[in-house]
Amino acid sequence: MSDLTRRRMLGRTAAAAAGIVLAGPAAQALAAEGGHDHHGHGSGHQPFDEIYEGRRIEGRLTSGSGGHHDFGIAVFVDGRPLHIMPRGNGWISVMNHYEVFASPYEVTRAAVRALRGVNLV
């Protein structure tokens, strides 16, 4: 006889529903990748490499399958990695955790402004 009780079934259903709810923002961020901002950089995974306010900013494509923190793009300020992540309506970084930006490009530029000349560590 199966040891699947009503309580276990309800628990599994609740866990599955929570997973769907939590996956929603990530799915929305991935769906938003097709858009473009006024700088010509897409709102998703588009590489970039430029000097912005005297700092070199780079966005390098990744495999997208590197696990929990691989969002398909890695960004750098002066060669140092800047941790970014998708949010339901855009991207956030460790420098601008409460402000959402349209793309990894925009969030990287905002981080440079927030650094105000200090090195990213």
mmCIF file of N, CA and C in Angstrom:
data_model
loop_
_atom_site.group_PDB
_atom_site.id
_atom_site.type_symbol
_atom_site.label_atom_id
_atom_site.label_comp_id
_atom_site.label_asym_id
_atom_site.label_seq_id
_atom_site.Cartn_x
_atom_site.Cartn_y
_atom_site.Cartn_z
ATOM 1 N N MET A 1 0.829 -1.183 0.000
ATOM 2 C CA MET A 1 0.000 0.000 0.000
ATOM 3 C C MET A 1 0.876 1.249 0.000
ATOM 4 N N SER A 2 0.480 2.244 -0.759
ATOM 5 C CA SER A 2 1.239 3.485 -0.874
ATOM 6 C C SER A 2 1.163 4.276 0.419
ATOM 7 N N ASP A 3 2.288 4.878 0.780
ATOM 8 C CA ASP A 3 2.287 5.718 1.983
ATOM 9 C C ASP A 3 2.050 7.185 1.628
ATOM 10 N N LEU A 4 1.423 7.439 0.471
ATOM 11 C CA LEU A 4 1.054 8.784 0.058
ATOM 12 C C LEU A 4 -0.261 9.159 0.727
ATOM 13 N N THR A 5 -0.164 9.966 1.761
ATOM 14 C CA THR A 5 -1.360 10.366 2.505
ATOM 15 C C THR A 5 -1.895 11.681 1.958
ATOM 16 N N ARG A 6 -3.081 12.019 2.372
ATOM 17 C CA ARG A 6 -3.685 13.289 1.965
ATOM 18 C C ARG A 6 -2.796 14.458 2.398
ATOM 19 N N ARG A 7 -2.241 14.386 3.596
ATOM 20 C CA ARG A 7 -1.382 15.461 4.100
ATOM 21 C C ARG A 7 -0.130 15.608 3.231
ATOM 22 N N ARG A 8 0.494 14.495 2.862
ATOM 23 C CA ARG A 8 1.674 14.556 2.001
ATOM 24 C C ARG A 8 1.310 15.087 0.617
ATOM 25 N N MET A 9 0.190 14.673 0.102
ATOM 26 C CA MET A 9 -0.253 15.135 -1.216
ATOM 27 C C MET A 9 -0.485 16.643 -1.206
ATOM 28 N N LEU A 10 -1.131 17.153 -0.145
ATOM 29 C CA LEU A 10 -1.354 18.593 -0.026
ATOM 30 C C LEU A 10 -0.025 19.340 0.119
ATOM 31 N N GLY A 11 0.908 18.758 0.862
ATOM 32 C CA GLY A 11 2.228 19.379 1.016
ATOM 33 C C GLY A 11 2.961 19.466 -0.311
ATOM 34 N N ARG A 12 2.904 18.395 -1.090
ATOM 35 C CA ARG A 12 3.572 18.394 -2.397
ATOM 36 C C ARG A 12 2.910 19.375 -3.350
ATOM 37 N N THR A 13 1.600 19.467 -3.298
ATOM 38 C CA THR A 13 0.875 20.408 -4.146
ATOM 39 C C THR A 13 1.246 21.846 -3.774
ATOM 40 N N ALA A 14 1.323 22.128 -2.470
ATOM 41 C CA ALA A 14 1.693 23.467 -2.016
ATOM 42 C C ALA A 14 3.118 23.801 -2.443
ATOM 43 N N ALA A 15 4.029 22.834 -2.343
ATOM 44 C CA ALA A 15 5.411 23.069 -2.740
ATOM 45 C C ALA A 15 5.504 23.344 -4.239
ATOM 46 N N ALA A 16 4.759 22.605 -5.033
ATOM 47 C CA ALA A 16 4.764 22.819 -6.484
ATOM 48 C C ALA A 16 4.205 24.197 -6.823
ATOM 49 N N ALA A 17 3.125 24.590 -6.142
ATOM 50 C CA ALA A 17 2.528 25.907 -6.386
ATOM 51 C C ALA A 17 3.505 27.021 -6.009
ATOM 52 N N ALA A 18 4.224 26.850 -4.897
ATOM 53 C CA ALA A 18 5.204 27.858 -4.483
ATOM 54 C C ALA A 18 6.321 27.963 -5.518
ATOM 55 N N GLY A 19 6.745 26.847 -6.063
ATOM 56 C CA GLY A 19 7.777 26.862 -7.097
ATOM 57 C C GLY A 19 7.339 27.620 -8.328
ATOM 58 N N ILE A 20 6.082 27.436 -8.707
ATOM 59 C CA ILE A 20 5.551 28.147 -9.874
ATOM 60 C C ILE A 20 5.511 29.648 -9.604
ATOM 61 N N VAL A 21 5.076 30.029 -8.418
ATOM 62 C CA VAL A 21 4.998 31.446 -8.056
ATOM 63 C C VAL A 21 6.392 32.067 -8.052
ATOM 64 N N LEU A 22 7.374 31.362 -7.483
ATOM 65 C CA LEU A 22 8.731 31.904 -7.419
ATOM 66 C C LEU A 22 9.395 31.930 -8.784
ATOM 67 N N ALA A 23 9.020 31.049 -9.680
ATOM 68 C CA ALA A 23 9.613 31.019 -11.012
ATOM 69 C C ALA A 23 9.060 32.131 -11.902
ATOM 70 N N GLY A 24 7.933 32.696 -11.551
ATOM 71 C CA GLY A 24 7.302 33.734 -12.365
ATOM 72 C C GLY A 24 8.200 34.913 -12.691
ATOM 73 N N PRO A 25 8.858 35.551 -11.678
ATOM 74 C CA PRO A 25 9.721 36.690 -11.985
ATOM 75 C C PRO A 25 10.873 36.338 -12.920
ATOM 76 N N ALA A 26 11.470 35.168 -12.734
ATOM 77 C CA ALA A 26 12.570 34.775 -13.622
ATOM 78 C C ALA A 26 12.067 34.572 -15.041
ATOM 79 N N ALA A 27 10.897 33.971 -15.187
ATOM 80 C CA ALA A 27 10.331 33.756 -16.514
ATOM 81 C C ALA A 27 10.007 35.090 -17.186
ATOM 82 N N GLN A 28 9.500 36.040 -16.405
ATOM 83 C CA GLN A 28 9.205 37.359 -16.966
ATOM 84 C C GLN A 28 10.475 38.048 -17.439
ATOM 85 N N ALA A 29 11.558 37.923 -16.677
ATOM 86 C CA ALA A 29 12.820 38.541 -17.080
ATOM 87 C C ALA A 29 13.338 37.923 -18.374
ATOM 88 N N LEU A 30 13.217 36.619 -18.490
ATOM 89 C CA LEU A 30 13.670 35.969 -19.715
ATOM 90 C C LEU A 30 12.802 36.361 -20.902
ATOM 91 N N ALA A 31 11.514 36.535 -20.677
ATOM 92 C CA ALA A 31 10.615 36.936 -21.754
ATOM 93 C C ALA A 31 10.907 38.353 -22.221
ATOM 94 N N ALA A 32 11.430 39.172 -21.319
ATOM 95 C CA ALA A 32 11.716 40.567 -21.657
ATOM 96 C C ALA A 32 12.982 40.729 -22.478
ATOM 97 N N GLU A 33 13.731 39.663 -22.685
ATOM 98 C CA GLU A 33 15.009 39.761 -23.376
ATOM 99 C C GLU A 33 14.906 40.285 -24.803
ATOM 100 N N GLY A 34 13.783 40.166 -25.423
ATOM 101 C CA GLY A 34 13.671 40.565 -26.815
ATOM 102 C C GLY A 34 13.633 42.052 -27.034
ATOM 103 N N GLY A 35 13.381 42.856 -25.995
ATOM 104 C CA GLY A 35 13.258 44.296 -26.154
ATOM 105 C C GLY A 35 14.595 44.978 -26.323
ATOM 106 N N HIS A 36 14.561 46.246 -26.714
ATOM 107 C CA HIS A 36 15.788 47.024 -26.888
ATOM 108 C C HIS A 36 15.619 48.375 -26.227
ATOM 109 N N ASP A 37 16.685 48.851 -25.604
ATOM 110 C CA ASP A 37 16.630 50.184 -25.037
ATOM 111 C C ASP A 37 17.228 51.179 -26.024
ATOM 112 N N HIS A 38 17.228 52.452 -25.677
ATOM 113 C CA HIS A 38 17.648 53.475 -26.618
ATOM 114 C C HIS A 38 19.150 53.491 -26.874
ATOM 115 N N HIS A 39 19.942 52.706 -26.159
ATOM 116 C CA HIS A 39 21.375 52.639 -26.409
ATOM 117 C C HIS A 39 21.742 51.534 -27.385
ATOM 118 N N GLY A 40 20.772 50.798 -27.863
ATOM 119 C CA GLY A 40 21.047 49.729 -28.802
ATOM 120 C C GLY A 40 21.422 48.429 -28.136
ATOM 121 N N HIS A 41 21.395 48.383 -26.815
ATOM 122 C CA HIS A 41 21.692 47.159 -26.088
ATOM 123 C C HIS A 41 20.364 46.560 -25.646
ATOM 124 N N GLY A 42 20.176 45.280 -25.887
ATOM 125 C CA GLY A 42 18.917 44.629 -25.558
ATOM 126 C C GLY A 42 18.682 44.579 -24.069
ATOM 127 N N SER A 43 17.467 44.287 -23.693
ATOM 128 C CA SER A 43 17.129 44.213 -22.282
ATOM 129 C C SER A 43 17.541 42.884 -21.679
ATOM 130 N N GLY A 44 18.130 41.999 -22.469
ATOM 131 C CA GLY A 44 18.535 40.705 -21.952
ATOM 132 C C GLY A 44 20.006 40.455 -22.164
ATOM 133 N N HIS A 45 20.314 39.376 -22.821
ATOM 134 C CA HIS A 45 21.690 38.910 -22.943
ATOM 135 C C HIS A 45 22.351 39.421 -24.215
ATOM 136 N N GLN A 46 22.802 40.657 -24.190
ATOM 137 C CA GLN A 46 23.540 41.209 -25.316
ATOM 138 C C GLN A 46 24.908 41.629 -24.801
ATOM 139 N N PRO A 47 25.977 41.166 -25.447
ATOM 140 C CA PRO A 47 27.312 41.537 -24.977
ATOM 141 C C PRO A 47 27.582 43.029 -25.185
ATOM 142 N N PHE A 48 28.443 43.576 -24.342
ATOM 143 C CA PHE A 48 28.868 44.957 -24.496
ATOM 144 C C PHE A 48 30.277 45.097 -23.945
ATOM 145 N N ASP A 49 30.985 46.094 -24.406
ATOM 146 C CA ASP A 49 32.347 46.376 -23.961
ATOM 147 C C ASP A 49 32.620 47.829 -24.319
ATOM 148 N N GLU A 50 32.702 48.684 -23.300
ATOM 149 C CA GLU A 50 32.911 50.102 -23.563
ATOM 150 C C GLU A 50 33.523 50.787 -22.348
ATOM 151 N N ILE A 51 33.950 52.004 -22.559
ATOM 152 C CA ILE A 51 34.409 52.847 -21.462
ATOM 153 C C ILE A 51 33.238 53.757 -21.106
ATOM 154 N N TYR A 52 32.827 53.714 -19.846
ATOM 155 C CA TYR A 52 31.728 54.540 -19.355
ATOM 156 C C TYR A 52 32.216 55.283 -18.119
ATOM 157 N N GLU A 53 32.179 56.597 -18.161
ATOM 158 C CA GLU A 53 32.649 57.461 -17.079
ATOM 159 C C GLU A 53 34.041 57.049 -16.605
ATOM 160 N N GLY A 54 34.904 56.745 -17.572
ATOM 161 C CA GLY A 54 36.285 56.397 -17.270
ATOM 162 C C GLY A 54 36.507 54.969 -16.800
ATOM 163 N N ARG A 55 35.461 54.165 -16.765
ATOM 164 C CA ARG A 55 35.564 52.772 -16.320
ATOM 165 C C ARG A 55 35.245 51.851 -17.482
ATOM 166 N N ARG A 56 35.939 50.729 -17.572
ATOM 167 C CA ARG A 56 35.623 49.746 -18.613
ATOM 168 C C ARG A 56 34.524 48.839 -18.091
ATOM 169 N N ILE A 57 33.414 48.815 -18.829
ATOM 170 C CA ILE A 57 32.319 47.907 -18.477
ATOM 171 C C ILE A 57 32.176 46.874 -19.573
ATOM 172 N N GLU A 58 31.955 45.630 -19.163
ATOM 173 C CA GLU A 58 31.826 44.525 -20.107
ATOM 174 C C GLU A 58 30.648 43.645 -19.715
ATOM 175 N N GLY A 59 29.976 43.152 -20.718
ATOM 176 C CA GLY A 59 28.965 42.128 -20.543
ATOM 177 C C GLY A 59 29.331 40.971 -21.444
ATOM 178 N N ARG A 60 29.637 39.835 -20.859
ATOM 179 C CA ARG A 60 30.063 38.657 -21.625
ATOM 180 C C ARG A 60 28.996 37.579 -21.530
ATOM 181 N N LEU A 61 28.655 37.003 -22.676
ATOM 182 C CA LEU A 61 27.687 35.924 -22.684
ATOM 183 C C LEU A 61 28.270 34.701 -22.004
ATOM 184 N N THR A 62 27.425 33.981 -21.267
ATOM 185 C CA THR A 62 27.822 32.728 -20.625
ATOM 186 C C THR A 62 26.948 31.618 -21.178
ATOM 187 N N SER A 63 27.220 30.418 -20.782
ATOM 188 C CA SER A 63 26.472 29.273 -21.308
ATOM 189 C C SER A 63 25.012 29.282 -20.874
ATOM 190 N N GLY A 64 24.727 29.936 -19.763
ATOM 191 C CA GLY A 64 23.359 29.940 -19.249
ATOM 192 C C GLY A 64 23.014 28.668 -18.521
ATOM 193 N N SER A 65 23.959 27.743 -18.420
ATOM 194 C CA SER A 65 23.678 26.476 -17.745
ATOM 195 C C SER A 65 24.668 26.213 -16.621
ATOM 196 N N GLY A 66 25.283 27.262 -16.138
ATOM 197 C CA GLY A 66 26.294 27.118 -15.101
ATOM 198 C C GLY A 66 25.744 27.033 -13.698
ATOM 199 N N GLY A 67 24.484 26.772 -13.573
ATOM 200 C CA GLY A 67 23.916 26.575 -12.250
ATOM 201 C C GLY A 67 23.096 27.750 -11.768
ATOM 202 N N HIS A 68 22.959 27.788 -10.476
ATOM 203 C CA HIS A 68 22.064 28.696 -9.763
ATOM 204 C C HIS A 68 22.248 30.168 -10.124
ATOM 205 N N HIS A 69 23.475 30.632 -10.281
ATOM 206 C CA HIS A 69 23.715 32.061 -10.510
ATOM 207 C C HIS A 69 24.134 32.388 -11.934
ATOM 208 N N ASP A 70 23.906 31.497 -12.887
ATOM 209 C CA ASP A 70 24.271 31.761 -14.285
ATOM 210 C C ASP A 70 23.021 32.215 -15.034
ATOM 211 N N PHE A 71 22.964 33.508 -15.335
ATOM 212 C CA PHE A 71 21.793 34.084 -15.985
ATOM 213 C C PHE A 71 22.029 34.335 -17.472
ATOM 214 N N GLY A 72 23.090 33.743 -18.030
ATOM 215 C CA GLY A 72 23.368 33.883 -19.455
ATOM 216 C C GLY A 72 24.268 35.048 -19.797
ATOM 217 N N ILE A 73 24.591 35.875 -18.801
ATOM 218 C CA ILE A 73 25.502 36.996 -19.017
ATOM 219 C C ILE A 73 26.240 37.273 -17.716
ATOM 220 N N ALA A 74 27.504 37.619 -17.844
ATOM 221 C CA ALA A 74 28.312 38.038 -16.699
ATOM 222 C C ALA A 74 28.799 39.447 -17.004
ATOM 223 N N VAL A 75 28.757 40.323 -16.014
ATOM 224 C CA VAL A 75 29.181 41.700 -16.239
ATOM 225 C C VAL A 75 30.374 42.035 -15.347
ATOM 226 N N PHE A 76 31.195 42.965 -15.852
ATOM 227 C CA PHE A 76 32.433 43.326 -15.177
ATOM 228 C C PHE A 76 32.633 44.834 -15.220
ATOM 229 N N VAL A 77 33.214 45.367 -14.155
ATOM 230 C CA VAL A 77 33.628 46.764 -14.097
ATOM 231 C C VAL A 77 35.124 46.747 -13.865
ATOM 232 N N ASP A 78 35.880 47.275 -14.816
ATOM 233 C CA ASP A 78 37.344 47.263 -14.755
ATOM 234 C C ASP A 78 37.878 45.849 -14.514
ATOM 235 N N GLY A 79 37.256 44.863 -15.135
ATOM 236 C CA GLY A 79 37.700 43.483 -15.031
ATOM 237 C C GLY A 79 37.222 42.731 -13.804
ATOM 238 N N ARG A 80 36.555 43.412 -12.887
ATOM 239 C CA ARG A 80 36.045 42.757 -11.671
ATOM 240 C C ARG A 80 34.571 42.418 -11.868
ATOM 241 N N PRO A 81 34.159 41.215 -11.466
ATOM 242 C CA PRO A 81 32.764 40.824 -11.673
ATOM 243 C C PRO A 81 31.794 41.637 -10.807
ATOM 244 N N LEU A 82 30.685 41.998 -11.403
ATOM 245 C CA LEU A 82 29.591 42.669 -10.710
ATOM 246 C C LEU A 82 28.442 41.683 -10.671
ATOM 247 N N HIS A 83 27.983 41.334 -9.478
ATOM 248 C CA HIS A 83 26.893 40.375 -9.359
ATOM 249 C C HIS A 83 25.573 41.053 -9.725
ATOM 250 N N ILE A 84 24.916 40.527 -10.748
ATOM 251 C CA ILE A 84 23.599 41.019 -11.151
ATOM 252 C C ILE A 84 22.637 39.839 -11.192
ATOM 253 N N MET A 85 21.360 40.138 -11.163
ATOM 254 C CA MET A 85 20.375 39.071 -11.302
ATOM 255 C C MET A 85 19.070 39.629 -11.846
ATOM 256 N N PRO A 86 18.343 38.789 -12.576
ATOM 257 C CA PRO A 86 17.072 39.253 -13.122
ATOM 258 C C PRO A 86 16.033 39.380 -12.021
ATOM 259 N N ARG A 87 15.187 40.342 -12.189
ATOM 260 C CA ARG A 87 14.037 40.523 -11.318
ATOM 261 C C ARG A 87 12.837 40.571 -12.246
ATOM 262 N N GLY A 88 11.658 40.332 -11.759
ATOM 263 C CA GLY A 88 10.470 40.218 -12.599
ATOM 264 C C GLY A 88 10.335 41.272 -13.674
ATOM 265 N N ASN A 89 10.740 42.494 -13.388
ATOM 266 C CA ASN A 89 10.577 43.571 -14.352
ATOM 267 C C ASN A 89 11.898 44.191 -14.790
ATOM 268 N N GLY A 90 13.005 43.468 -14.637
ATOM 269 C CA GLY A 90 14.295 43.994 -15.062
ATOM 270 C C GLY A 90 15.441 43.313 -14.355
ATOM 271 N N TRP A 91 16.487 44.087 -14.067
ATOM 272 C CA TRP A 91 17.721 43.564 -13.474
ATOM 273 C C TRP A 91 18.125 44.412 -12.285
ATOM 274 N N ILE A 92 18.736 43.775 -11.279
ATOM 275 C CA ILE A 92 19.279 44.469 -10.119
ATOM 276 C C ILE A 92 20.732 44.036 -9.935
ATOM 277 N N SER A 93 21.487 44.814 -9.150
ATOM 278 C CA SER A 93 22.871 44.461 -8.836
ATOM 279 C C SER A 93 23.100 44.652 -7.348
ATOM 280 N N VAL A 94 24.283 44.229 -6.896
ATOM 281 C CA VAL A 94 24.624 44.442 -5.494
ATOM 282 C C VAL A 94 24.797 45.927 -5.193
ATOM 283 N N MET A 95 25.070 46.720 -6.206
ATOM 284 C CA MET A 95 25.235 48.164 -6.014
ATOM 285 C C MET A 95 23.890 48.894 -5.975
ATOM 286 N N ASN A 96 22.907 48.380 -6.671
ATOM 287 C CA ASN A 96 21.589 49.015 -6.774
ATOM 288 C C ASN A 96 20.527 47.951 -6.497
ATOM 289 N N HIS A 97 20.518 47.449 -5.279
ATOM 290 C CA HIS A 97 19.676 46.288 -4.971
ATOM 291 C C HIS A 97 18.175 46.608 -4.987
ATOM 292 N N TYR A 98 17.816 47.852 -4.775
ATOM 293 C CA TYR A 98 16.396 48.201 -4.710
ATOM 294 C C TYR A 98 15.907 48.971 -5.925
ATOM 295 N N GLU A 99 16.779 49.163 -6.898
ATOM 296 C CA GLU A 99 16.392 49.857 -8.121
ATOM 297 C C GLU A 99 16.507 48.876 -9.283
ATOM 298 N N VAL A 100 15.472 48.786 -10.087
ATOM 299 C CA VAL A 100 15.427 47.823 -11.186
ATOM 300 C C VAL A 100 15.761 48.543 -12.493
ATOM 301 N N PHE A 101 16.597 47.901 -13.316
ATOM 302 C CA PHE A 101 17.014 48.464 -14.594
ATOM 303 C C PHE A 101 16.589 47.542 -15.729
ATOM 304 N N ALA A 102 16.455 48.092 -16.914
ATOM 305 C CA ALA A 102 15.912 47.367 -18.058
ATOM 306 C C ALA A 102 16.824 46.266 -18.587
ATOM 307 N N SER A 103 18.141 46.389 -18.377
ATOM 308 C CA SER A 103 19.070 45.434 -18.985
ATOM 309 C C SER A 103 20.328 45.310 -18.146
ATOM 310 N N PRO A 104 21.115 44.253 -18.381
ATOM 311 C CA PRO A 104 22.419 44.151 -17.718
ATOM 312 C C PRO A 104 23.314 45.355 -18.044
ATOM 313 N N TYR A 105 23.209 45.849 -19.252
ATOM 314 C CA TYR A 105 23.958 47.037 -19.660
ATOM 315 C C TYR A 105 23.596 48.233 -18.778
ATOM 316 N N GLU A 106 22.320 48.489 -18.619
ATOM 317 C CA GLU A 106 21.864 49.633 -17.822
ATOM 318 C C GLU A 106 22.219 49.465 -16.351
ATOM 319 N N VAL A 107 22.087 48.254 -15.798
ATOM 320 C CA VAL A 107 22.408 48.045 -14.384
ATOM 321 C C VAL A 107 23.915 48.197 -14.153
ATOM 322 N N THR A 108 24.732 47.836 -15.126
ATOM 323 C CA THR A 108 26.183 47.992 -15.002
ATOM 324 C C THR A 108 26.569 49.470 -15.025
ATOM 325 N N ARG A 109 25.959 50.232 -15.922
ATOM 326 C CA ARG A 109 26.219 51.678 -15.975
ATOM 327 C C ARG A 109 25.788 52.346 -14.664
ATOM 328 N N ALA A 110 24.658 51.936 -14.111
ATOM 329 C CA ALA A 110 24.189 52.494 -12.841
ATOM 330 C C ALA A 110 25.159 52.159 -11.708
ATOM 331 N N ALA A 111 25.734 50.959 -11.737
ATOM 332 C CA ALA A 111 26.706 50.574 -10.712
ATOM 333 C C ALA A 111 27.940 51.470 -10.780
ATOM 334 N N VAL A 112 28.383 51.799 -11.980
ATOM 335 C CA VAL A 112 29.533 52.704 -12.138
ATOM 336 C C VAL A 112 29.197 54.056 -11.522
ATOM 337 N N ARG A 113 28.016 54.562 -11.779
ATOM 338 C CA ARG A 113 27.614 55.852 -11.197
ATOM 339 C C ARG A 113 27.584 55.761 -9.670
ATOM 340 N N ALA A 114 27.073 54.641 -9.144
ATOM 341 C CA ALA A 114 26.985 54.457 -7.682
ATOM 342 C C ALA A 114 28.368 54.319 -7.048
ATOM 343 N N LEU A 115 29.324 53.758 -7.780
ATOM 344 C CA LEU A 115 30.679 53.596 -7.241
ATOM 345 C C LEU A 115 31.381 54.928 -7.027
ATOM 346 N N ARG A 116 31.058 55.939 -7.819
ATOM 347 C CA ARG A 116 31.638 57.280 -7.700
ATOM 348 C C ARG A 116 33.159 57.246 -7.634
ATOM 349 N N GLY A 117 33.770 56.447 -8.513
ATOM 350 C CA GLY A 117 35.223 56.403 -8.594
ATOM 351 C C GLY A 117 35.888 55.356 -7.720
ATOM 352 N N VAL A 118 35.161 54.767 -6.791
ATOM 353 C CA VAL A 118 35.737 53.742 -5.907
ATOM 354 C C VAL A 118 35.819 52.431 -6.679
ATOM 355 N N ASN A 119 36.830 51.623 -6.388
ATOM 356 C CA ASN A 119 36.970 50.332 -7.050
ATOM 357 C C ASN A 119 35.928 49.333 -6.548
ATOM 358 N N LEU A 120 35.455 48.522 -7.452
ATOM 359 C CA LEU A 120 34.540 47.431 -7.109
ATOM 360 C C LEU A 120 35.359 46.326 -6.465
ATOM 361 N N VAL A 121 34.943 45.852 -5.286
ATOM 362 C CA VAL A 121 35.671 44.758 -4.608
ATOM 363 C C VAL A 121 34.776 43.564 -4.422
#
